[in-house]
Amino acid sequence: MLLVGLLALPVPSSGADSGGGTIADAASGLVVLWCVAHAVRTARRPLTRTAAVVLGLPVLGIAVAAVGAGTASAGATGLVRYLQVFVLVPAAVLVLVRDRRDFRLVVWSLVGLALWQGSLGVYQYVTGTGASYMGSDIRAVGTFGPSDVMGMATIVSYGVVCALALALGPAALKQRRAAAVCALLLIVPLALSFSRGAWIATAVACGAQLAFAGARRALRVLAAVTAAAVVLVGGFGIGTAMLQERITSITQVTDAPDQSVTDRYTMWAAAVDMWRDKPLTGVGLKAFPDHRDSHASVALSSGSDTGGAGAEFRRQPLLSPHNMYLLVLSEQGLLGLCALAGSWLACLVLGLRRLVQVRGGPGGGLDCALVACGLLMWLLVDFAYADIGGPSTVLMAVVLGLVAWWALSRRALAGEVPR
């Protein structure tokens, strides 16, 4: 929970702009070291054999790609980052979460962080102090600034998925109502983030959660969301012309796309071209920027304009394809993509199997299942529009840890441990 709370602090401009580490990254490292020391002291195997295989699977592709990096420093930096996000921190969360009570505490902390960042984002929109968007400083970015416009959108999306799962779970009526209110409130800052990828991923994940929870609950929640949308859009005028235009642009990917869409398609094509050069192992970790210009067409712009939210205008270079699958494919090849995607797929299959077990059983845990499966589905969809990077990435590692705990830990089906 402390690691989640650190993301409520303002992000230093140096960490956001340069891609350097943050306080939350340092805290995640301490958590991993503590888990290692605890395992050594107790002389107990912290992970089951299945958990070790599933979480350790990405190490193969990451290590090979690190060896093939352009420079030793780039390989070492990429190795540490990928291991942090996809292996070490998720494993630490799996070890530290003792039972469903701990799981729910972390989930509620995610909702609280989303409410905090979302409230800042709404304030930025109302007061015109957000990041620059179409000439106006109205884009909600929370504490992350214009260099990481996806940070707040990602955290608020996590909050919506978690709150909806808690509202659909077997908790007391007051808790479910509180969670439902949180989910509805978070829709506003999510909309004001102007993040199309986050909107699509949230809609898919929440739709899946409603389907898993049952038809009756799904209809009640859909009725509440529809009523809230009518009030927000019609009553308070949340649906501005810019927001409506942004929503419409989702379907305009081939018919007169904007420059951001053109840049994304161009970088996707460049990533595929890099993979064709080295299909098995890729061009190496952190090597996409070095090979981008030699593989991209002239349609690619020099960068994206950022500014507002207390930062000066600057031209931010395009250093990744904004697609996790293509980033891994280009830098780690088929070996890395199969290893990483195989780990995610295993967690999804095992998590869904446990969801079916608790949905039909008397032991509870449906809310935990919906949280884990919903968050993983959100990530899998969002990875088609985004990749790792920015101060909020460490929270992705925590989310993957929650997913791994539900899918791989024996304690997930054992209920709550007496304290």
mmCIF file of N, CA, C and O in Angstrom, residues 175-272:
data_model
loop_
_atom_site.group_PDB
_atom_site.id
_atom_site.type_symbol
_atom_site.label_atom_id
_atom_site.label_comp_id
_atom_site.label_asym_id
_atom_site.label_seq_id
_atom_site.Cartn_x
_atom_site.Cartn_y
_atom_site.Cartn_z
ATOM 1 N N GLN A 175 -20.578 -1.323 1.384
ATOM 2 C CA GLN A 175 -19.318 -1.347 0.647
ATOM 3 C C GLN A 175 -19.552 -1.420 -0.857
ATOM 4 O O GLN A 175 -18.860 -0.755 -1.640
ATOM 5 N N ARG A 176 -20.515 -2.210 -1.257
ATOM 6 C CA ARG A 176 -20.792 -2.309 -2.691
ATOM 7 C C ARG A 176 -21.327 -0.998 -3.248
ATOM 8 O O ARG A 176 -20.994 -0.609 -4.363
ATOM 9 N N ARG A 177 -22.151 -0.319 -2.471
ATOM 10 C CA ARG A 177 -22.653 0.984 -2.916
ATOM 11 C C ARG A 177 -21.523 2.005 -3.001
ATOM 12 O O ARG A 177 -21.461 2.802 -3.951
ATOM 13 N N ALA A 178 -20.644 2.004 -2.006
ATOM 14 C CA ALA A 178 -19.504 2.921 -2.029
ATOM 15 C C ALA A 178 -18.621 2.661 -3.240
ATOM 16 O O ALA A 178 -18.157 3.595 -3.909
ATOM 17 N N ALA A 179 -18.381 1.384 -3.538
ATOM 18 C CA ALA A 179 -17.564 1.045 -4.699
ATOM 19 C C ALA A 179 -18.242 1.482 -5.996
ATOM 20 O O ALA A 179 -17.573 1.986 -6.919
ATOM 21 N N ALA A 180 -19.560 1.303 -6.075
ATOM 22 C CA ALA A 180 -20.286 1.724 -7.276
ATOM 23 C C ALA A 180 -20.204 3.232 -7.474
ATOM 24 O O ALA A 180 -20.022 3.715 -8.597
ATOM 25 N N VAL A 181 -20.322 3.983 -6.380
ATOM 26 C CA VAL A 181 -20.210 5.446 -6.466
ATOM 27 C C VAL A 181 -18.813 5.837 -6.936
ATOM 28 O O VAL A 181 -18.651 6.734 -7.782
ATOM 29 N N CYS A 182 -17.780 5.164 -6.417
ATOM 30 C CA CYS A 182 -16.410 5.461 -6.838
ATOM 31 C C CYS A 182 -16.229 5.205 -8.334
ATOM 32 O O CYS A 182 -15.598 5.998 -9.047
ATOM 33 N N ALA A 183 -16.784 4.093 -8.807
ATOM 34 C CA ALA A 183 -16.654 3.766 -10.231
ATOM 35 C C ALA A 183 -17.315 4.831 -11.103
ATOM 36 O O ALA A 183 -16.756 5.251 -12.127
ATOM 37 N N LEU A 184 -18.491 5.294 -10.695
ATOM 38 C CA LEU A 184 -19.189 6.319 -11.473
ATOM 39 C C LEU A 184 -18.440 7.647 -11.435
ATOM 40 O O LEU A 184 -18.338 8.339 -12.456
ATOM 41 N N LEU A 185 -17.901 8.011 -10.274
ATOM 42 C CA LEU A 185 -17.150 9.265 -10.175
ATOM 43 C C LEU A 185 -15.900 9.245 -11.038
ATOM 44 O O LEU A 185 -15.525 10.260 -11.636
ATOM 45 N N LEU A 186 -15.244 8.098 -11.113
ATOM 46 C CA LEU A 186 -13.990 8.006 -11.868
ATOM 47 C C LEU A 186 -14.197 8.061 -13.371
ATOM 48 O O LEU A 186 -13.237 8.270 -14.121
ATOM 49 N N ILE A 187 -15.422 7.885 -13.826
ATOM 50 C CA ILE A 187 -15.689 7.986 -15.260
ATOM 51 C C ILE A 187 -15.393 9.399 -15.763
ATOM 52 O O ILE A 187 -14.927 9.588 -16.894
ATOM 53 N N VAL A 188 -15.624 10.400 -14.905
ATOM 54 C CA VAL A 188 -15.419 11.790 -15.330
ATOM 55 C C VAL A 188 -13.956 12.078 -15.643
ATOM 56 O O VAL A 188 -13.623 12.524 -16.749
ATOM 57 N N PRO A 189 -13.013 11.848 -14.705
ATOM 58 C CA PRO A 189 -11.612 12.114 -15.063
ATOM 59 C C PRO A 189 -11.094 11.205 -16.166
ATOM 60 O O PRO A 189 -10.210 11.617 -16.929
ATOM 61 N N LEU A 190 -11.636 9.992 -16.266
ATOM 62 C CA LEU A 190 -11.224 9.128 -17.370
ATOM 63 C C LEU A 190 -11.597 9.755 -18.705
ATOM 64 O O LEU A 190 -10.807 9.748 -19.660
ATOM 65 N N ALA A 191 -12.799 10.324 -18.775
ATOM 66 C CA ALA A 191 -13.221 10.990 -20.009
ATOM 67 C C ALA A 191 -12.358 12.210 -20.300
ATOM 68 O O ALA A 191 -11.963 12.457 -21.443
ATOM 69 N N LEU A 192 -12.018 12.961 -19.250
ATOM 70 C CA LEU A 192 -11.251 14.199 -19.428
ATOM 71 C C LEU A 192 -9.772 13.958 -19.668
ATOM 72 O O LEU A 192 -9.027 14.908 -19.908
ATOM 73 N N SER A 193 -9.342 12.699 -19.590
ATOM 74 C CA SER A 193 -7.958 12.393 -19.937
ATOM 75 C C SER A 193 -7.743 12.390 -21.452
ATOM 76 O O SER A 193 -6.596 12.436 -21.913
ATOM 77 N N PHE A 194 -8.830 12.326 -22.215
ATOM 78 C CA PHE A 194 -8.788 12.299 -23.681
ATOM 79 C C PHE A 194 -7.921 11.147 -24.196
ATOM 80 O O PHE A 194 -7.298 11.261 -25.249
ATOM 81 N N SER A 195 -7.880 10.056 -23.451
ATOM 82 C CA SER A 195 -7.071 8.900 -23.829
ATOM 83 C C SER A 195 -7.963 7.847 -24.462
ATOM 84 O O SER A 195 -8.696 7.131 -23.773
ATOM 85 N N ARG A 196 -7.892 7.731 -25.764
ATOM 86 C CA ARG A 196 -8.751 6.782 -26.473
ATOM 87 C C ARG A 196 -8.425 5.336 -26.120
ATOM 88 O O ARG A 196 -9.324 4.508 -25.963
ATOM 89 N N GLY A 197 -7.136 5.034 -25.989
ATOM 90 C CA GLY A 197 -6.753 3.676 -25.637
ATOM 91 C C GLY A 197 -7.285 3.256 -24.285
ATOM 92 O O GLY A 197 -7.753 2.126 -24.105
ATOM 93 N N ALA A 198 -7.218 4.165 -23.294
ATOM 94 C CA ALA A 198 -7.729 3.862 -21.956
ATOM 95 C C ALA A 198 -9.240 3.671 -21.983
ATOM 96 O O ALA A 198 -9.781 2.816 -21.272
ATOM 97 N N TRP A 199 -9.943 4.463 -22.782
ATOM 98 C CA TRP A 199 -11.399 4.312 -22.896
ATOM 99 C C TRP A 199 -11.747 2.918 -23.427
ATOM 100 O O TRP A 199 -12.609 2.227 -22.871
ATOM 101 N N ILE A 200 -11.082 2.512 -24.504
ATOM 102 C CA ILE A 200 -11.401 1.231 -25.132
ATOM 103 C C ILE A 200 -11.090 0.084 -24.175
ATOM 104 O O ILE A 200 -11.895 -0.837 -24.001
ATOM 105 N N ALA A 201 -9.912 0.138 -23.536
ATOM 106 C CA ALA A 201 -9.526 -0.940 -22.633
ATOM 107 C C ALA A 201 -10.467 -1.027 -21.436
ATOM 108 O O ALA A 201 -10.836 -2.131 -21.003
ATOM 109 N N THR A 202 -10.872 0.112 -20.904
ATOM 110 C CA THR A 202 -11.786 0.115 -19.758
ATOM 111 C C THR A 202 -13.151 -0.439 -20.148
ATOM 112 O O THR A 202 -13.763 -1.205 -19.395
ATOM 113 N N ALA A 203 -13.642 -0.057 -21.317
ATOM 114 C CA ALA A 203 -14.941 -0.560 -21.769
ATOM 115 C C ALA A 203 -14.910 -2.077 -21.939
ATOM 116 O O ALA A 203 -15.848 -2.787 -21.528
ATOM 117 N N VAL A 204 -13.840 -2.611 -22.521
ATOM 118 C CA VAL A 204 -13.734 -4.057 -22.717
ATOM 119 C C VAL A 204 -13.640 -4.779 -21.379
ATOM 120 O O VAL A 204 -14.326 -5.782 -21.137
ATOM 121 N N ALA A 205 -12.763 -4.285 -20.476
ATOM 122 C CA ALA A 205 -12.579 -4.942 -19.182
ATOM 123 C C ALA A 205 -13.856 -4.912 -18.352
ATOM 124 O O ALA A 205 -14.252 -5.929 -17.756
ATOM 125 N N CYS A 206 -14.515 -3.758 -18.301
ATOM 126 C CA CYS A 206 -15.752 -3.657 -17.516
ATOM 127 C C CYS A 206 -16.870 -4.496 -18.123
ATOM 128 O O CYS A 206 -17.668 -5.101 -17.399
ATOM 129 N N GLY A 207 -16.922 -4.538 -19.437
ATOM 130 C CA GLY A 207 -17.915 -5.388 -20.083
ATOM 131 C C GLY A 207 -17.707 -6.855 -19.748
ATOM 132 O O GLY A 207 -18.672 -7.593 -19.500
ATOM 133 N N ALA A 208 -16.439 -7.278 -19.726
ATOM 134 C CA ALA A 208 -16.148 -8.662 -19.359
ATOM 135 C C ALA A 208 -16.516 -8.934 -17.904
ATOM 136 O O ALA A 208 -17.058 -9.994 -17.576
ATOM 137 N N GLN A 209 -16.226 -7.994 -17.014
ATOM 138 C CA GLN A 209 -16.585 -8.166 -15.606
ATOM 139 C C GLN A 209 -18.091 -8.316 -15.428
ATOM 140 O O GLN A 209 -18.562 -9.162 -14.655
ATOM 141 N N LEU A 210 -18.855 -7.495 -16.132
ATOM 142 C CA LEU A 210 -20.309 -7.582 -16.035
ATOM 143 C C LEU A 210 -20.818 -8.929 -16.547
ATOM 144 O O LEU A 210 -21.732 -9.525 -15.970
ATOM 145 N N ALA A 211 -20.195 -9.412 -17.612
ATOM 146 C CA ALA A 211 -20.604 -10.715 -18.146
ATOM 147 C C ALA A 211 -20.284 -11.840 -17.166
ATOM 148 O O ALA A 211 -21.084 -12.763 -16.982
ATOM 149 N N PHE A 212 -19.128 -11.765 -16.522
ATOM 150 C CA PHE A 212 -18.743 -12.797 -15.559
ATOM 151 C C PHE A 212 -19.627 -12.760 -14.310
ATOM 152 O O PHE A 212 -19.884 -13.799 -13.689
ATOM 153 N N ALA A 213 -20.080 -11.567 -13.930
ATOM 154 C CA ALA A 213 -20.848 -11.429 -12.693
ATOM 155 C C ALA A 213 -22.283 -11.931 -12.831
ATOM 156 O O ALA A 213 -22.934 -12.209 -11.825
ATOM 157 N N GLY A 214 -22.805 -12.023 -14.042
ATOM 158 C CA GLY A 214 -24.174 -12.489 -14.222
ATOM 159 C C GLY A 214 -25.060 -11.439 -14.858
ATOM 160 O O GLY A 214 -24.798 -10.228 -14.764
ATOM 161 N N ALA A 215 -26.113 -11.891 -15.498
ATOM 162 C CA ALA A 215 -26.971 -10.998 -16.275
ATOM 163 C C ALA A 215 -27.698 -9.982 -15.406
ATOM 164 O O ALA A 215 -27.805 -8.803 -15.765
ATOM 165 N N ARG A 216 -28.208 -10.390 -14.253
ATOM 166 C CA ARG A 216 -28.983 -9.472 -13.422
ATOM 167 C C ARG A 216 -28.135 -8.308 -12.939
ATOM 168 O O ARG A 216 -28.534 -7.143 -13.033
ATOM 169 N N ARG A 217 -26.976 -8.626 -12.387
ATOM 170 C CA ARG A 217 -26.101 -7.556 -11.909
ATOM 171 C C ARG A 217 -25.635 -6.676 -13.058
ATOM 172 O O ARG A 217 -25.523 -5.461 -12.918
ATOM 173 N N ALA A 218 -25.378 -7.290 -14.198
ATOM 174 C CA ALA A 218 -24.926 -6.523 -15.352
ATOM 175 C C ALA A 218 -25.976 -5.497 -15.778
ATOM 176 O O ALA A 218 -25.666 -4.343 -16.064
ATOM 177 N N LEU A 219 -27.239 -5.919 -15.792
ATOM 178 C CA LEU A 219 -28.300 -5.004 -16.203
ATOM 179 C C LEU A 219 -28.454 -3.849 -15.216
ATOM 180 O O LEU A 219 -28.667 -2.702 -15.614
ATOM 181 N N ARG A 220 -28.342 -4.151 -13.921
ATOM 182 C CA ARG A 220 -28.463 -3.083 -12.922
ATOM 183 C C ARG A 220 -27.325 -2.072 -13.053
ATOM 184 O O ARG A 220 -27.553 -0.855 -12.995
ATOM 185 N N VAL A 221 -26.114 -2.567 -13.238
ATOM 186 C CA VAL A 221 -24.976 -1.659 -13.349
ATOM 187 C C VAL A 221 -25.056 -0.860 -14.638
ATOM 188 O O VAL A 221 -24.768 0.347 -14.664
ATOM 189 N N LEU A 222 -25.447 -1.497 -15.729
ATOM 190 C CA LEU A 222 -25.572 -0.771 -16.997
ATOM 191 C C LEU A 222 -26.624 0.329 -16.893
ATOM 192 O O LEU A 222 -26.448 1.429 -17.442
ATOM 193 N N ALA A 223 -27.715 0.059 -16.181
ATOM 194 C CA ALA A 223 -28.733 1.086 -15.995
ATOM 195 C C ALA A 223 -28.179 2.260 -15.201
ATOM 196 O O ALA A 223 -28.441 3.430 -15.527
ATOM 197 N N ALA A 224 -27.375 1.971 -14.167
ATOM 198 C CA ALA A 224 -26.790 3.044 -13.364
ATOM 199 C C ALA A 224 -25.795 3.860 -14.173
ATOM 200 O O ALA A 224 -25.764 5.093 -14.085
ATOM 201 N N VAL A 225 -24.973 3.196 -14.969
ATOM 202 C CA VAL A 225 -23.990 3.907 -15.795
ATOM 203 C C VAL A 225 -24.682 4.777 -16.841
ATOM 204 O O VAL A 225 -24.288 5.921 -17.089
ATOM 205 N N THR A 226 -25.724 4.245 -17.454
ATOM 206 C CA THR A 226 -26.467 5.024 -18.447
ATOM 207 C C THR A 226 -27.088 6.262 -17.823
ATOM 208 O O THR A 226 -27.028 7.367 -18.386
ATOM 209 N N ALA A 227 -27.696 6.094 -16.647
ATOM 210 C CA ALA A 227 -28.285 7.240 -15.955
ATOM 211 C C ALA A 227 -27.228 8.277 -15.593
ATOM 212 O O ALA A 227 -27.439 9.485 -15.747
ATOM 213 N N ALA A 228 -26.059 7.805 -15.125
ATOM 214 C CA ALA A 228 -24.985 8.737 -14.770
ATOM 215 C C ALA A 228 -24.477 9.477 -16.001
ATOM 216 O O ALA A 228 -24.184 10.683 -15.943
ATOM 217 N N ALA A 229 -24.365 8.768 -17.120
ATOM 218 C CA ALA A 229 -23.903 9.415 -18.350
ATOM 219 C C ALA A 229 -24.870 10.493 -18.803
ATOM 220 O O ALA A 229 -24.469 11.580 -19.250
ATOM 221 N N VAL A 230 -26.178 10.207 -18.693
ATOM 222 C CA VAL A 230 -27.180 11.201 -19.077
ATOM 223 C C VAL A 230 -27.070 12.449 -18.206
ATOM 224 O O VAL A 230 -27.122 13.590 -18.685
ATOM 225 N N VAL A 231 -26.883 12.239 -16.890
ATOM 226 C CA VAL A 231 -26.767 13.378 -15.979
ATOM 227 C C VAL A 231 -25.502 14.181 -16.255
ATOM 228 O O VAL A 231 -25.526 15.415 -16.322
ATOM 229 N N LEU A 232 -24.356 13.466 -16.428
ATOM 230 C CA LEU A 232 -23.088 14.162 -16.628
ATOM 231 C C LEU A 232 -23.045 14.914 -17.954
ATOM 232 O O LEU A 232 -22.604 16.058 -18.028
ATOM 233 N N VAL A 233 -23.505 14.242 -19.005
ATOM 234 C CA VAL A 233 -23.429 14.848 -20.330
ATOM 235 C C VAL A 233 -24.527 15.891 -20.522
ATOM 236 O O VAL A 233 -24.292 17.006 -20.972
ATOM 237 N N GLY A 234 -25.751 15.520 -20.165
ATOM 238 C CA GLY A 234 -26.865 16.433 -20.386
ATOM 239 C C GLY A 234 -27.018 17.488 -19.320
ATOM 240 O O GLY A 234 -27.287 18.653 -19.611
ATOM 241 N N GLY A 235 -26.829 17.074 -18.051
ATOM 242 C CA GLY A 235 -27.062 18.014 -16.966
ATOM 243 C C GLY A 235 -25.918 18.957 -16.690
ATOM 244 O O GLY A 235 -26.112 20.152 -16.474
ATOM 245 N N PHE A 236 -24.677 18.414 -16.687
ATOM 246 C CA PHE A 236 -23.529 19.229 -16.318
ATOM 247 C C PHE A 236 -22.655 19.621 -17.500
ATOM 248 O O PHE A 236 -21.669 20.327 -17.344
ATOM 249 N N GLY A 237 -22.984 19.129 -18.680
ATOM 250 C CA GLY A 237 -22.242 19.545 -19.862
ATOM 251 C C GLY A 237 -20.829 18.997 -19.932
ATOM 252 O O GLY A 237 -19.938 19.634 -20.475
ATOM 253 N N ILE A 238 -20.598 17.790 -19.346
ATOM 254 C CA ILE A 238 -19.275 17.203 -19.386
ATOM 255 C C ILE A 238 -18.868 16.886 -20.825
ATOM 256 O O ILE A 238 -17.716 16.962 -21.192
ATOM 257 N N GLY A 239 -19.828 16.534 -21.655
ATOM 258 C CA GLY A 239 -19.517 16.171 -23.026
ATOM 259 C C GLY A 239 -19.278 17.397 -23.888
ATOM 260 O O GLY A 239 -20.163 17.891 -24.571
ATOM 261 N N THR A 240 -18.086 17.944 -23.846
ATOM 262 C CA THR A 240 -17.739 19.115 -24.633
ATOM 263 C C THR A 240 -17.537 18.728 -26.087
ATOM 264 O O THR A 240 -17.455 17.547 -26.435
ATOM 265 N N ALA A 241 -17.403 19.736 -26.921
ATOM 266 C CA ALA A 241 -17.182 19.477 -28.342
ATOM 267 C C ALA A 241 -15.872 18.738 -28.563
ATOM 268 O O ALA A 241 -15.771 17.844 -29.412
ATOM 269 N N MET A 242 -14.835 19.079 -27.765
ATOM 270 C CA MET A 242 -13.546 18.400 -27.906
ATOM 271 C C MET A 242 -13.655 16.937 -27.529
ATOM 272 O O MET A 242 -13.077 16.061 -28.185
ATOM 273 N N LEU A 243 -14.401 16.663 -26.472
ATOM 274 C CA LEU A 243 -14.564 15.275 -26.047
ATOM 275 C C LEU A 243 -15.335 14.488 -27.089
ATOM 276 O O LEU A 243 -14.975 13.348 -27.421
ATOM 277 N N GLN A 244 -16.388 15.070 -27.630
ATOM 278 C CA GLN A 244 -17.160 14.391 -28.666
ATOM 279 C C GLN A 244 -16.314 14.150 -29.915
ATOM 280 O O GLN A 244 -16.409 13.093 -30.544
ATOM 281 N N GLU A 245 -15.475 15.118 -30.241
ATOM 282 C CA GLU A 245 -14.598 14.946 -31.400
ATOM 283 C C GLU A 245 -13.589 13.826 -31.159
ATOM 284 O O GLU A 245 -13.275 13.049 -32.065
ATOM 285 N N ARG A 246 -13.085 13.748 -29.925
ATOM 286 C CA ARG A 246 -12.125 12.702 -29.576
ATOM 287 C C ARG A 246 -12.774 11.323 -29.676
ATOM 288 O O ARG A 246 -12.171 10.374 -30.172
ATOM 289 N N ILE A 247 -14.001 11.220 -29.216
ATOM 290 C CA ILE A 247 -14.716 9.947 -29.300
ATOM 291 C C ILE A 247 -14.944 9.558 -30.764
ATOM 292 O O ILE A 247 -14.759 8.409 -31.159
ATOM 293 N N THR A 248 -15.344 10.534 -31.569
ATOM 294 C CA THR A 248 -15.585 10.268 -32.988
ATOM 295 C C THR A 248 -14.322 9.826 -33.697
ATOM 296 O O THR A 248 -14.353 8.988 -34.609
ATOM 297 N N SER A 249 -13.157 10.364 -33.263
ATOM 298 C CA SER A 249 -11.899 10.053 -33.938
ATOM 299 C C SER A 249 -11.484 8.598 -33.763
ATOM 300 O O SER A 249 -10.605 8.123 -34.485
ATOM 301 N N ILE A 250 -12.097 7.894 -32.802
ATOM 302 C CA ILE A 250 -11.755 6.482 -32.610
ATOM 303 C C ILE A 250 -12.043 5.681 -33.872
ATOM 304 O O ILE A 250 -11.308 4.759 -34.229
ATOM 305 N N THR A 251 -13.112 6.023 -34.556
ATOM 306 C CA THR A 251 -13.495 5.298 -35.771
ATOM 307 C C THR A 251 -12.826 5.846 -37.025
ATOM 308 O O THR A 251 -12.986 5.280 -38.102
ATOM 309 N N GLN A 252 -12.057 6.933 -36.898
ATOM 310 C CA GLN A 252 -11.429 7.562 -38.058
ATOM 311 C C GLN A 252 -9.955 7.162 -38.158
ATOM 312 O O GLN A 252 -9.066 7.999 -38.215
ATOM 313 N N VAL A 253 -9.703 5.862 -38.137
ATOM 314 C CA VAL A 253 -8.326 5.403 -38.199
ATOM 315 C C VAL A 253 -7.818 5.274 -39.629
ATOM 316 O O VAL A 253 -6.621 5.205 -39.870
ATOM 317 N N THR A 254 -8.720 5.215 -40.577
ATOM 318 C CA THR A 254 -8.311 5.143 -41.974
ATOM 319 C C THR A 254 -8.830 6.316 -42.783
ATOM 320 O O THR A 254 -8.236 6.681 -43.799
ATOM 321 N N ASP A 255 -9.907 6.932 -42.349
ATOM 322 C CA ASP A 255 -10.492 8.056 -43.067
ATOM 323 C C ASP A 255 -10.047 9.357 -42.404
ATOM 324 O O ASP A 255 -10.545 9.740 -41.364
ATOM 325 N N ALA A 256 -9.076 10.032 -43.007
ATOM 326 C CA ALA A 256 -8.546 11.304 -42.507
ATOM 327 C C ALA A 256 -8.095 11.217 -41.051
ATOM 328 O O ALA A 256 -8.594 11.937 -40.191
ATOM 329 N N PRO A 257 -7.159 10.311 -40.724
ATOM 330 C CA PRO A 257 -6.682 10.218 -39.344
ATOM 331 C C PRO A 257 -5.853 11.439 -38.958
ATOM 332 O O PRO A 257 -5.233 12.082 -39.805
ATOM 333 N N ASP A 258 -5.817 11.755 -37.646
ATOM 334 C CA ASP A 258 -4.998 12.876 -37.210
ATOM 335 C C ASP A 258 -3.534 12.443 -37.186
ATOM 336 O O ASP A 258 -3.191 11.282 -37.378
ATOM 337 N N GLN A 259 -2.640 13.420 -36.909
ATOM 338 C CA GLN A 259 -1.207 13.135 -36.986
ATOM 339 C C GLN A 259 -0.775 12.095 -35.961
ATOM 340 O O GLN A 259 0.124 11.282 -36.220
ATOM 341 N N SER A 260 -1.403 12.093 -34.787
ATOM 342 C CA SER A 260 -1.018 11.109 -33.774
ATOM 343 C C SER A 260 -1.299 9.689 -34.248
ATOM 344 O O SER A 260 -0.503 8.774 -33.997
ATOM 345 N N VAL A 261 -2.418 9.501 -34.947
ATOM 346 C CA VAL A 261 -2.738 8.179 -35.488
ATOM 347 C C VAL A 261 -1.764 7.810 -36.604
ATOM 348 O O VAL A 261 -1.291 6.673 -36.697
ATOM 349 N N THR A 262 -1.440 8.779 -37.460
ATOM 350 C CA THR A 262 -0.473 8.529 -38.533
ATOM 351 C C THR A 262 0.888 8.145 -37.966
ATOM 352 O O THR A 262 1.536 7.207 -38.447
ATOM 353 N N ASP A 263 1.335 8.876 -36.940
ATOM 354 C CA ASP A 263 2.614 8.550 -36.293
ATOM 355 C C ASP A 263 2.594 7.144 -35.717
ATOM 356 O O ASP A 263 3.570 6.396 -35.821
ATOM 357 N N ARG A 264 1.492 6.781 -35.100
ATOM 358 C CA ARG A 264 1.402 5.459 -34.481
ATOM 359 C C ARG A 264 1.472 4.358 -35.534
ATOM 360 O O ARG A 264 2.197 3.377 -35.369
ATOM 361 N N TYR A 265 0.731 4.510 -36.621
ATOM 362 C CA TYR A 265 0.777 3.499 -37.683
ATOM 363 C C TYR A 265 2.177 3.409 -38.288
ATOM 364 O O TYR A 265 2.664 2.320 -38.618
ATOM 365 N N THR A 266 2.827 4.567 -38.432
ATOM 366 C CA THR A 266 4.173 4.567 -39.003
ATOM 367 C C THR A 266 5.152 3.848 -38.095
ATOM 368 O O THR A 266 6.002 3.066 -38.565
ATOM 369 N N MET A 267 5.051 4.069 -36.792
ATOM 370 C CA MET A 267 5.948 3.391 -35.854
ATOM 371 C C MET A 267 5.629 1.910 -35.752
ATOM 372 O O MET A 267 6.526 1.082 -35.559
ATOM 373 N N TRP A 268 4.358 1.538 -35.892
ATOM 374 C CA TRP A 268 4.001 0.117 -35.910
ATOM 375 C C TRP A 268 4.659 -0.575 -37.103
ATOM 376 O O TRP A 268 5.210 -1.677 -36.970
ATOM 377 N N ALA A 269 4.590 0.087 -38.245
ATOM 378 C CA ALA A 269 5.209 -0.490 -39.441
ATOM 379 C C ALA A 269 6.723 -0.589 -39.277
ATOM 380 O O ALA A 269 7.343 -1.576 -39.706
ATOM 381 N N ALA A 270 7.320 0.401 -38.630
ATOM 382 C CA ALA A 270 8.761 0.363 -38.387
ATOM 383 C C ALA A 270 9.138 -0.783 -37.460
ATOM 384 O O ALA A 270 10.152 -1.461 -37.655
ATOM 385 N N ALA A 271 8.310 -1.014 -36.432
ATOM 386 C CA ALA A 271 8.574 -2.118 -35.498
ATOM 387 C C ALA A 271 8.516 -3.463 -36.208
ATOM 388 O O ALA A 271 9.359 -4.344 -35.977
ATOM 389 N N VAL A 272 7.528 -3.643 -37.069
ATOM 390 C CA VAL A 272 7.413 -4.895 -37.827
ATOM 391 C C VAL A 272 8.613 -5.077 -38.746
ATOM 392 O O VAL A 272 9.145 -6.185 -38.902
#
